[in-house]
PDB file of C-alpha atoms in Angstrom:
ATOM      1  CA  UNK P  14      13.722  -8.160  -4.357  1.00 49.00           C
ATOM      2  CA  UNK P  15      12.801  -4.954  -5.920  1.00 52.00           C
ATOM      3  CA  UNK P  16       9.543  -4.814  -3.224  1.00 52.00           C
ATOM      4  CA  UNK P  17      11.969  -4.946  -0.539  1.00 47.00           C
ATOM      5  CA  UNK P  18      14.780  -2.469  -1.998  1.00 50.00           C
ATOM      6  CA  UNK P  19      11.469  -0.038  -2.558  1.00 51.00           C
ATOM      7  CA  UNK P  20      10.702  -0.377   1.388  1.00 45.00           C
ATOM      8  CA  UNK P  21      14.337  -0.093   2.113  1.00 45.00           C
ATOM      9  CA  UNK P  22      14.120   3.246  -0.114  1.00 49.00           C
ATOM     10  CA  UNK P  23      11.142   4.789   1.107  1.00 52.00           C
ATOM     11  CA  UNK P  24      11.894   3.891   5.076  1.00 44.00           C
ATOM     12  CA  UNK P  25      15.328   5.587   4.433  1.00 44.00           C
ATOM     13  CA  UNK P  26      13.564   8.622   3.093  1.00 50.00           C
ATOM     14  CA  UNK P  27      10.766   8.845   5.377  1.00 50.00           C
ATOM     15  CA  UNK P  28      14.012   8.706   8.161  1.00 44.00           C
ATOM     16  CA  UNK P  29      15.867  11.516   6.777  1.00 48.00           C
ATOM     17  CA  UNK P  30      12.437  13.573   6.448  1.00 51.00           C
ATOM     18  CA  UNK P  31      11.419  13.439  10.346  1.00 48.00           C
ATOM     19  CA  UNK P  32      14.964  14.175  10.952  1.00 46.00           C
ATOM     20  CA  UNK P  33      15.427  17.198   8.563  1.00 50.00           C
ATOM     21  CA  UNK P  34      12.007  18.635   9.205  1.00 51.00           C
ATOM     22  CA  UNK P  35      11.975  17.942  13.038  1.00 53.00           C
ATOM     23  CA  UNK P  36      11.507  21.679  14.202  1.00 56.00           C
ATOM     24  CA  UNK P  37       9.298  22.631  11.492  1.00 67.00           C
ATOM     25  CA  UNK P  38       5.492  23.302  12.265  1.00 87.00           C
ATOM     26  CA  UNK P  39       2.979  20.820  11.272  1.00 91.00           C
ATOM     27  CA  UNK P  40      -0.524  20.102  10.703  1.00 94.00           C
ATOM     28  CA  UNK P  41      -2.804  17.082  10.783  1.00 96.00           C
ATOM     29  CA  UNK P  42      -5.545  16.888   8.494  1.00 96.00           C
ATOM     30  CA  UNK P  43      -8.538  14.561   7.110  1.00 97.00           C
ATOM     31  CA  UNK P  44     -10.287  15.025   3.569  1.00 97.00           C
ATOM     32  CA  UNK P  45     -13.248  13.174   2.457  1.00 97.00           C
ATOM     33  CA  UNK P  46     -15.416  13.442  -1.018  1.00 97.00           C
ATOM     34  CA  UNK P  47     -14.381  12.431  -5.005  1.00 97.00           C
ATOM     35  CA  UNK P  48     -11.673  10.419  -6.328  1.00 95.00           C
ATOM     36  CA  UNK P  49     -13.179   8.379  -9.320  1.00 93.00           C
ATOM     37  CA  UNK P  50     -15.531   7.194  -6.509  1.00 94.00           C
ATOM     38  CA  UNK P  51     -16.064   8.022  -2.331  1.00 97.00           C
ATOM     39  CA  UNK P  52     -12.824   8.432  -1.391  1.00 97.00           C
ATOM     40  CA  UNK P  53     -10.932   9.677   2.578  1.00 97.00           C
ATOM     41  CA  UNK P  54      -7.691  11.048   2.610  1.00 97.00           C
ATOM     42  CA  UNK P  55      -5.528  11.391   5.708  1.00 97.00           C
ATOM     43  CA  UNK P  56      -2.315  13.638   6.206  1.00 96.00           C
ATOM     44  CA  UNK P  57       0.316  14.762   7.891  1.00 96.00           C
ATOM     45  CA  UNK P  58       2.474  18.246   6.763  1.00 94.00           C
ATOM     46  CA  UNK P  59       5.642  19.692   7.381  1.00 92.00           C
ATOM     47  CA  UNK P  60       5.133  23.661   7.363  1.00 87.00           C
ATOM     48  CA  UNK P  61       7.453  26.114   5.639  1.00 82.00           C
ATOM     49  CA  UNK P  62      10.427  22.823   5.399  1.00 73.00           C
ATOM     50  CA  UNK P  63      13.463  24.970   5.091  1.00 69.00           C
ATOM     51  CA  UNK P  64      14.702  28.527   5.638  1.00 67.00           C
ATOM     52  CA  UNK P  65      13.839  30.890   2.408  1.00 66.00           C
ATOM     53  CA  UNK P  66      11.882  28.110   0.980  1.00 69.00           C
ATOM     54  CA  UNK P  67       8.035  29.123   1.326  1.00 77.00           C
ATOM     55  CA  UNK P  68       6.695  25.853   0.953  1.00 88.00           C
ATOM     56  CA  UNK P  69       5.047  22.690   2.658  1.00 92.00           C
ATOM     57  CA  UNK P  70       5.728  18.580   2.213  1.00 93.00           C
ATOM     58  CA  UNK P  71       2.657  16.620   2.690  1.00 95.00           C
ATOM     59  CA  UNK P  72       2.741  12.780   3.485  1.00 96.00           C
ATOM     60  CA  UNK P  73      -1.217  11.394   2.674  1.00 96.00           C
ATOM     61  CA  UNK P  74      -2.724   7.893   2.815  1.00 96.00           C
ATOM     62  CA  UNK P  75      -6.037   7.292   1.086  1.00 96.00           C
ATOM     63  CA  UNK P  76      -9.170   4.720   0.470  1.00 97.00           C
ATOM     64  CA  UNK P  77     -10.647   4.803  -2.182  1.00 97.00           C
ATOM     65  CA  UNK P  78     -14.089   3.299  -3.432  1.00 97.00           C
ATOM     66  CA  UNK P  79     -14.016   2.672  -7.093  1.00 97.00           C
ATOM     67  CA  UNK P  80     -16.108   0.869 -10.240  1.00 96.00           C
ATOM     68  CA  UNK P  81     -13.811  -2.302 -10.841  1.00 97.00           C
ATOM     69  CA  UNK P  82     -15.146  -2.661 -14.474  1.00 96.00           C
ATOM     70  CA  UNK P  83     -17.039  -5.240 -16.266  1.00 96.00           C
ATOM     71  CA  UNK P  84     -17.411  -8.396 -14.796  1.00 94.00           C
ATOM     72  CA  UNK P  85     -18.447 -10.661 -17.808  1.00 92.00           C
ATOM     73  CA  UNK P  86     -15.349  -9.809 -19.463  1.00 95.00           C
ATOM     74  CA  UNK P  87     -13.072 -10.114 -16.651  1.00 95.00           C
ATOM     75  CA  UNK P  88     -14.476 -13.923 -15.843  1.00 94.00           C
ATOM     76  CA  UNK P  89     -13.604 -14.897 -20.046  1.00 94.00           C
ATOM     77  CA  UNK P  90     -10.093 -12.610 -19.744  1.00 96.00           C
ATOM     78  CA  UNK P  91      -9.013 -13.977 -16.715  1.00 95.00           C
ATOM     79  CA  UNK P  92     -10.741 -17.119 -15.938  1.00 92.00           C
ATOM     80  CA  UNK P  93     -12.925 -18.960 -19.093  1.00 87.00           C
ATOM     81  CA  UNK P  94     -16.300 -18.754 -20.845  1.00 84.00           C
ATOM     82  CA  UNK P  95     -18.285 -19.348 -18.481  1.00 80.00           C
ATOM     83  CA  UNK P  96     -21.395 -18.072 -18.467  1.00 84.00           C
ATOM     84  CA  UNK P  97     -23.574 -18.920 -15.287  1.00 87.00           C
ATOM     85  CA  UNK P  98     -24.010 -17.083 -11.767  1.00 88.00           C
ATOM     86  CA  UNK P  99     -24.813 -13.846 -11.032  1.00 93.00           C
ATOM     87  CA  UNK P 100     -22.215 -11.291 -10.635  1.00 92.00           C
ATOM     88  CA  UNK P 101     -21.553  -8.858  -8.467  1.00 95.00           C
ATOM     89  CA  UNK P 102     -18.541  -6.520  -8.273  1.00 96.00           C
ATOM     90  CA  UNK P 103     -16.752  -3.769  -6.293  1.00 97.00           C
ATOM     91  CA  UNK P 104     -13.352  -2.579  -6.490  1.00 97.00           C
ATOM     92  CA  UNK P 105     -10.808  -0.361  -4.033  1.00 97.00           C
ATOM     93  CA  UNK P 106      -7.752   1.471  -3.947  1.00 97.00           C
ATOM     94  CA  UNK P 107      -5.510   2.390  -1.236  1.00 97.00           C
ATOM     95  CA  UNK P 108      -3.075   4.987  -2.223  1.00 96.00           C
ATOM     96  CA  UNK P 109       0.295   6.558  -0.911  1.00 96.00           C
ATOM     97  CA  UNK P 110       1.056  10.402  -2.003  1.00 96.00           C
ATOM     98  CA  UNK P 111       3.933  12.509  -1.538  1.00 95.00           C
ATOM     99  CA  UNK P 112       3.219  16.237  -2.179  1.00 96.00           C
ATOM    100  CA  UNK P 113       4.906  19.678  -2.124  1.00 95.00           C
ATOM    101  CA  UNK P 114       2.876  22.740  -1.395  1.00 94.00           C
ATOM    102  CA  UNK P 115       3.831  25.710  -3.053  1.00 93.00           C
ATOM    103  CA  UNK P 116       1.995  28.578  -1.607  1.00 90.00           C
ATOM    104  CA  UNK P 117       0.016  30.217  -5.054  1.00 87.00           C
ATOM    105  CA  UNK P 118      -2.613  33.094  -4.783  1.00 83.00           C
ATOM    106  CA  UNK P 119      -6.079  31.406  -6.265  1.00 79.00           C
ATOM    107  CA  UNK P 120      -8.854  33.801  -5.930  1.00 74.00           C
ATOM    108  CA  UNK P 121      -7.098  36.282  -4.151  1.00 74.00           C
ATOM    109  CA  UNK P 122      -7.719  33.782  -1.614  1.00 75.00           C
ATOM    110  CA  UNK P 123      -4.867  34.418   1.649  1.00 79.00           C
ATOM    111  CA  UNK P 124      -4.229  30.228   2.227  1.00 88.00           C
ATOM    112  CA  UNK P 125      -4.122  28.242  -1.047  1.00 92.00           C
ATOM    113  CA  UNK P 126      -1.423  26.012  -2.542  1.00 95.00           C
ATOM    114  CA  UNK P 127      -0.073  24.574  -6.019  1.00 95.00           C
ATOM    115  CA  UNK P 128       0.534  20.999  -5.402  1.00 96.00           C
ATOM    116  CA  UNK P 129       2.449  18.399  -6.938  1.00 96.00           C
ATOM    117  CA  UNK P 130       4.265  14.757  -6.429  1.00 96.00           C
ATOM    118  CA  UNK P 131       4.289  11.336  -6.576  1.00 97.00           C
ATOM    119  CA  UNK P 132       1.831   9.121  -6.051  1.00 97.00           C
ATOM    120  CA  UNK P 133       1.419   5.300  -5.185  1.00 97.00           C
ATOM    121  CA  UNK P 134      -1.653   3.434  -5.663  1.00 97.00           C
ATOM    122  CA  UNK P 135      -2.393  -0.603  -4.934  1.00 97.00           C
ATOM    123  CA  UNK P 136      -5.335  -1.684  -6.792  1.00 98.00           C
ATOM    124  CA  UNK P 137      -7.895  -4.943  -6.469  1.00 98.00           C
ATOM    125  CA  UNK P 138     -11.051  -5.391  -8.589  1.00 97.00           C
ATOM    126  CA  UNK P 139     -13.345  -8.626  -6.984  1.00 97.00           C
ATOM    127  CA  UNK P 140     -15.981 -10.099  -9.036  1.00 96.00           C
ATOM    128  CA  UNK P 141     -17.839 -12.963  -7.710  1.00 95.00           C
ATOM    129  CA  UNK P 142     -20.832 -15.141  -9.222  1.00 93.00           C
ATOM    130  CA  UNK P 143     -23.157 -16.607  -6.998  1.00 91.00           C
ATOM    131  CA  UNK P 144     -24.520 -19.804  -8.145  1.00 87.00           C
ATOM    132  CA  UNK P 145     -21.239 -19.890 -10.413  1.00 84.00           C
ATOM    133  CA  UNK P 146     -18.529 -20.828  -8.056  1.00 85.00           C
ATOM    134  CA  UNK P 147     -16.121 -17.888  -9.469  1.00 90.00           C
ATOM    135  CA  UNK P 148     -14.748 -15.326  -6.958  1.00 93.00           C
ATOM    136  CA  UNK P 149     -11.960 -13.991  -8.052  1.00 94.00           C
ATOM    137  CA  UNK P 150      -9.563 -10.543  -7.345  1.00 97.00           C
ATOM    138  CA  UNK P 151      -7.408  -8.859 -10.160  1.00 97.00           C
ATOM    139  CA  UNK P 152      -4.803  -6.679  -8.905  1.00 97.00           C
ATOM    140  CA  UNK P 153      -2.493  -3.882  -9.802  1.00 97.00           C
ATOM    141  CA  UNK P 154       0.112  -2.010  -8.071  1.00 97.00           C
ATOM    142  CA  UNK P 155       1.073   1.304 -10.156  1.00 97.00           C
ATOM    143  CA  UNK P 156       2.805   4.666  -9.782  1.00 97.00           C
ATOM    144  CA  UNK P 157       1.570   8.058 -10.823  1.00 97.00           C
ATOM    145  CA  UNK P 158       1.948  11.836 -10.545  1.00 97.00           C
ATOM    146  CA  UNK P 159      -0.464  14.069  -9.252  1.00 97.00           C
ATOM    147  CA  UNK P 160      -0.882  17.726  -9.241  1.00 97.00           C
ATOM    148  CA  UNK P 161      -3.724  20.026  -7.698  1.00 96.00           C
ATOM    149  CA  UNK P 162      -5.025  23.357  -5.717  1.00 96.00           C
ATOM    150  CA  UNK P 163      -6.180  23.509  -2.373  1.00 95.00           C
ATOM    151  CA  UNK P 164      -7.401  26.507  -0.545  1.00 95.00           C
ATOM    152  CA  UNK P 165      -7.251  26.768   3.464  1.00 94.00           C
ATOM    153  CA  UNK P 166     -10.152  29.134   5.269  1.00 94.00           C
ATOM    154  CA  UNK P 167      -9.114  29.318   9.026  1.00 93.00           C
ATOM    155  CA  UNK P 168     -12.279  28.376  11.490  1.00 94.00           C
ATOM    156  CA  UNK P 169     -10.330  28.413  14.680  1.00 93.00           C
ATOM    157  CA  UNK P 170      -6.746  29.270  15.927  1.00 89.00           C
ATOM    158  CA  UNK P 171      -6.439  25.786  15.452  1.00 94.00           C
ATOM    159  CA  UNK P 172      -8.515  24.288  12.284  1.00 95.00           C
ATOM    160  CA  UNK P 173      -8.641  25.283   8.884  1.00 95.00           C
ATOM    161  CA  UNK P 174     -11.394  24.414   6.411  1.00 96.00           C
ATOM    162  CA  UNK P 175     -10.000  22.416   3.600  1.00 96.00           C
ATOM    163  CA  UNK P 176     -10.968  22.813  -0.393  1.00 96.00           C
ATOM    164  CA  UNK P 177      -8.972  20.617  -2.788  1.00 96.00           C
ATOM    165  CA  UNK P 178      -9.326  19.635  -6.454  1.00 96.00           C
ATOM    166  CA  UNK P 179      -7.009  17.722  -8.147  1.00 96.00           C
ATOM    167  CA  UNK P 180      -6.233  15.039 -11.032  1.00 97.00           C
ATOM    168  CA  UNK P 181      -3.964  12.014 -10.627  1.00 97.00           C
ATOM    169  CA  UNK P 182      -2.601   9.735 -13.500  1.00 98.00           C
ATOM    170  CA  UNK P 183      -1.284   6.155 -12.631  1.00 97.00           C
ATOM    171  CA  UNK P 184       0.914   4.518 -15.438  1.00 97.00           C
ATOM    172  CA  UNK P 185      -0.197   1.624 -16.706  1.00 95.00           C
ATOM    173  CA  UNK P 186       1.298  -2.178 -15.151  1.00 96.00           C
ATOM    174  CA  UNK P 187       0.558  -5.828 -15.193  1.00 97.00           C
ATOM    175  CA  UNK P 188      -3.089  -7.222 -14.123  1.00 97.00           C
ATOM    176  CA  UNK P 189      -3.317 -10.139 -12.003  1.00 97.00           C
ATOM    177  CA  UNK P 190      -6.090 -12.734 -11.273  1.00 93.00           C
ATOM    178  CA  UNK P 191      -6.559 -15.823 -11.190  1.00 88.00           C
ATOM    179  CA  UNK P 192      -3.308 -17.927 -12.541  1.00 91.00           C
ATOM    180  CA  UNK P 193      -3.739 -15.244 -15.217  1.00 96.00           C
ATOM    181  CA  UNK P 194      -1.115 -12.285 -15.440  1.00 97.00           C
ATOM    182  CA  UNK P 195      -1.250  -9.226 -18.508  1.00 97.00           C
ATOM    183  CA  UNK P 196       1.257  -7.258 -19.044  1.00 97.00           C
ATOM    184  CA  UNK P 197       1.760  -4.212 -20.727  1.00 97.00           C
ATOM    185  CA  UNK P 198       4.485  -5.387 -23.352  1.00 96.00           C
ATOM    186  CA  UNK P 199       2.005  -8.333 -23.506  1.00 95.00           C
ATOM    187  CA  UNK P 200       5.004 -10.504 -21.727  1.00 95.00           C
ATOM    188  CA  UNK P 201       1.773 -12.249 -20.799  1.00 96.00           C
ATOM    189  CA  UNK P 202       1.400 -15.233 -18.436  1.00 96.00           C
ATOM    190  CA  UNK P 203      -0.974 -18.507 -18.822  1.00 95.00           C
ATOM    191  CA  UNK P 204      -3.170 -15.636 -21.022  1.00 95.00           C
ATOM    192  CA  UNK P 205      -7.138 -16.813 -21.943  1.00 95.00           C
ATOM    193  CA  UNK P 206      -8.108 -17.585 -25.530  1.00 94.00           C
ATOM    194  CA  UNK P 207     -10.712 -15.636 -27.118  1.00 91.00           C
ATOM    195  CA  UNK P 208     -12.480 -18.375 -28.614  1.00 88.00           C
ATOM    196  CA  UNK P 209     -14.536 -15.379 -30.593  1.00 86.00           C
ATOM    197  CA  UNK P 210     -12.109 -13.984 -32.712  1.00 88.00           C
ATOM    198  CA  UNK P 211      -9.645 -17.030 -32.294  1.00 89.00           C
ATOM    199  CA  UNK P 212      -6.933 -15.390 -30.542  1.00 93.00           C
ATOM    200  CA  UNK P 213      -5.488 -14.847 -27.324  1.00 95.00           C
ATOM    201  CA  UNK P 214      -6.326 -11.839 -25.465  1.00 96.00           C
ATOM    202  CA  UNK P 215      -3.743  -9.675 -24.614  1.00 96.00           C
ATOM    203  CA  UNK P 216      -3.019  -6.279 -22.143  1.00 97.00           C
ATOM    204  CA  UNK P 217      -5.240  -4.278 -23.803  1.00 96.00           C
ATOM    205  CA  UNK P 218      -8.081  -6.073 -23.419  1.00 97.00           C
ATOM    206  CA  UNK P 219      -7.528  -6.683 -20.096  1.00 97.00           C
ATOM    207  CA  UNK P 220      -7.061  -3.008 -19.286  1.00 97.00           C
ATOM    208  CA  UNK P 221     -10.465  -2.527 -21.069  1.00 96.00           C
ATOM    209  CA  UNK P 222     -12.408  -4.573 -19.270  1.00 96.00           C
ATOM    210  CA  UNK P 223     -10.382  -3.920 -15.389  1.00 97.00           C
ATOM    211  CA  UNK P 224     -10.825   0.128 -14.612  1.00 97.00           C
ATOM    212  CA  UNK P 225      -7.821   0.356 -12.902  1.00 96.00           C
ATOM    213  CA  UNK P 226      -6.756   3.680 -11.679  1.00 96.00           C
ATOM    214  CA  UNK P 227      -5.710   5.474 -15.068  1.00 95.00           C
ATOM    215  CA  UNK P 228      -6.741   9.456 -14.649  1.00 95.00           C
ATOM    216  CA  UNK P 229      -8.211  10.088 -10.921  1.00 96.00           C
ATOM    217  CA  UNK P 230     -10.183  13.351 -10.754  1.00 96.00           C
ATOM    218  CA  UNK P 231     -10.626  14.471  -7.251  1.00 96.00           C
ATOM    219  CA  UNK P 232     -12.583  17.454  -5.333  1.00 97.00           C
ATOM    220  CA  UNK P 233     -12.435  16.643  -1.630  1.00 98.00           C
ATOM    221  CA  UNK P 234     -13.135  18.973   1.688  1.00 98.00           C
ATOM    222  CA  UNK P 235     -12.249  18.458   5.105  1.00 97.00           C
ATOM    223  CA  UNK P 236     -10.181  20.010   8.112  1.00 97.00           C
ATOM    224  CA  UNK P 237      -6.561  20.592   8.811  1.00 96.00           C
ATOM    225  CA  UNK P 238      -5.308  21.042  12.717  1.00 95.00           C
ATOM    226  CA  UNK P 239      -2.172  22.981  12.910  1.00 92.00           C
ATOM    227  CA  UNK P 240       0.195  21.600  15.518  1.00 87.00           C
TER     228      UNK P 240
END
């Protein structure tokens, strides 16, 4: 239920955007480089969004390549003790952003931006162990805020050269793989027992041993094609 009144939200919101901003410039753009790992960014902007307000909204979607985190500990957190097979791991992101650009001088540079919004990320970590019959995905699906600077150097009539640094942060949420979920009150379900300290493990050890997108660091370039 809350998925779909999220959707509902967003759809209503993306509605009242195209209509509001319908005679406003825009641009196009593509970014490719950093973000905790390889990461490609692409965009869409609204230029100057409103009459006496000197800014831009950006809508981006991104994939992102990223170190899932350590595989041994994720099979005895999320599965058992097991031991055997050779693992092998990769992990990805796809994320959803939401910025305003707020024209700020950097450099004494003509084109360059403040930015800052909200940001959306969905998360999955595999591990697999040939020769152990385990191959398994743990999950997350958090929100964050983002903020940044980006400087524009025009090429054509057309394109702009693209410079961005930035640093995202993702709130912490549950972890799930397997039958196994963590969660950050440790409202935990069908958890794994730590047979080496004689406890169950809880959210924090989960969060240690699954890098999910905490703090994303980012330095990207690319192009921009105004509209």
């Amino acid at each position: 239920m809350n998925n779909k009144i999220t959707l509902l939200t967003c759809s209503l919101l993306l509605i009242f955007t195209f209509t509001s901003f319908g005679q406003s410039k825009k641009s196009v753009g593509i970014t490719t480089g950093y973000n905790r790992g390889f990461g490609i960014n692409a965009n869409f902007t609204f230029i100057d969004v409103a009459q006496g307000l000197h800014g831009n909204i950006r809508f981006s979607f991104g994939y992102n390549r990223l170190e899932p985190g350590k595989a041994d500990d994720a099979r005895r957190i999320f599965i058992n003790n097991a031991t055997n097979g050779v693992p092998k791991k990769k992990g990805k992101s796809f994320d959803y952003r939401v910025d305003y650009m707020m024209p700020h001088s950097f450099f004494n540079l003509k084109k360059s931006y403040l930015i800052f919004g909200p940001r959306y990320s969905s998360f999955t970590a595999n591990f697999n162990y040939v020769g152990g019959n385990e191959n398994f995905d743990v999950t997350t699906k958090q929100w964050g805020l983002g903020i940044g600077a980006e400087n524009y150097f025009k090429m054509t009539s057309k394109f702009d050269l693209v410079f961005a640094t930035g640093l995202d942060y993702f709130f912490n949420t549950t972890l799930k793989g397997h039958d196994t979920e963590y969660s950050p009150n440790n409202d935990n379900i069908n958890p794994r027992n730590d047979n080496q300290n004689n406890r169950q493990f809880k959210y924090r050890d989960a969060n240690k041993a699954i890098k999910q997108p905490q703090f994303m660091p980012r330095i990207m370039v690319g192009v921009s094609l105004n509209l």
